[in-house]
Amino acid sequence: MAKKDKNIEVTINDIERGNQPIQQVMIGKRLIGEVIPDNDRFKAIMVNDQTNFFVRSQEEGLAMIIQEYHLHQH
């Protein structure tokens, strides 16, 4: 029997912290990660375990956070 697909609500919030633009990645009401500019690249941070990934674009950072969340979801 096949599993039924679940729809998951992913929200991206643009905020500013210390005069720096930050994108927060939310699943439902839970913050799972942030994408922060870091000179000529971006840093994707997983909030739950403080894992950092350095990426070339915001889109790559968002994809990395969502991918890591699904990989380690319990």
Coordinates of C-alpha atoms in Angstrom, one line a residue:
M1 CA 0.0 0.0 0.0
A2 CA 1.4 3.4 -1.0
K3 CA 2.0 6.2 1.5
K4 CA -0.2 9.2 1.2
D5 CA 1.7 12.5 0.4
K6 CA 1.6 15.1 3.1
N7 CA 1.5 18.8 2.3
I8 CA 3.9 20.8 4.5
E9 CA 3.7 24.6 4.8
V10 CA 7.1 26.2 4.3
T11 CA 7.2 30.0 5.0
I12 CA 10.2 32.3 4.3
N13 CA 10.3 35.5 6.5
D14 CA 12.5 38.4 5.6
I15 CA 13.7 40.1 8.7
E16 CA 16.6 42.5 9.7
R17 CA 18.9 41.9 12.6
G18 CA 21.8 44.3 13.3
N19 CA 21.3 46.1 9.9
Q20 CA 21.7 42.7 8.1
P21 CA 18.9 41.1 6.1
I22 CA 18.1 37.6 7.1
Q23 CA 15.7 35.0 5.7
Q24 CA 14.1 32.7 8.3
V25 CA 12.8 29.3 7.1
M26 CA 9.7 28.2 9.0
I27 CA 7.8 24.9 8.8
G28 CA 4.4 25.6 10.3
K29 CA 5.2 27.8 13.3
R30 CA 8.6 26.2 13.9
L31 CA 11.8 28.0 12.9
I32 CA 14.2 25.5 11.3
G33 CA 16.9 27.7 9.8
E34 CA 18.2 31.0 8.6
V35 CA 20.1 32.3 5.6
I36 CA 22.5 35.1 6.3
P37 CA 24.7 37.1 3.9
D38 CA 28.4 36.5 4.6
N39 CA 30.6 38.8 2.3
D40 CA 30.2 37.4 -1.3
R41 CA 28.4 34.2 -0.2
F42 CA 25.7 33.1 2.2
K43 CA 25.6 31.1 5.4
A44 CA 22.7 28.7 5.9
I45 CA 22.2 27.9 9.6
M46 CA 20.1 25.0 11.0
V47 CA 18.6 26.4 14.2
N48 CA 18.1 23.1 16.1
D49 CA 21.8 21.9 16.0
Q50 CA 23.6 25.1 14.9
T51 CA 25.0 23.4 11.8
N52 CA 26.4 25.9 9.2
F53 CA 26.6 25.5 5.5
F54 CA 28.3 28.1 3.2
V55 CA 26.5 28.5 -0.1
R56 CA 26.7 30.7 -3.2
S57 CA 23.1 32.1 -3.2
Q58 CA 20.1 32.6 -1.0
E59 CA 18.1 30.0 -3.0
E60 CA 20.8 27.4 -2.5
G61 CA 20.8 28.2 1.3
L62 CA 17.0 27.8 1.4
A63 CA 17.2 24.5 -0.4
M64 CA 20.0 23.2 1.8
I65 CA 18.0 24.0 5.0
I66 CA 14.9 22.3 3.8
Q67 CA 16.9 19.3 2.5
E68 CA 18.7 18.9 5.9
Y69 CA 15.4 19.2 7.8
H70 CA 13.8 16.4 5.8
L71 CA 16.9 14.3 6.1
H72 CA 17.0 14.5 9.9
Q73 CA 13.3 14.7 10.6
H74 CA 12.2 12.2 13.2

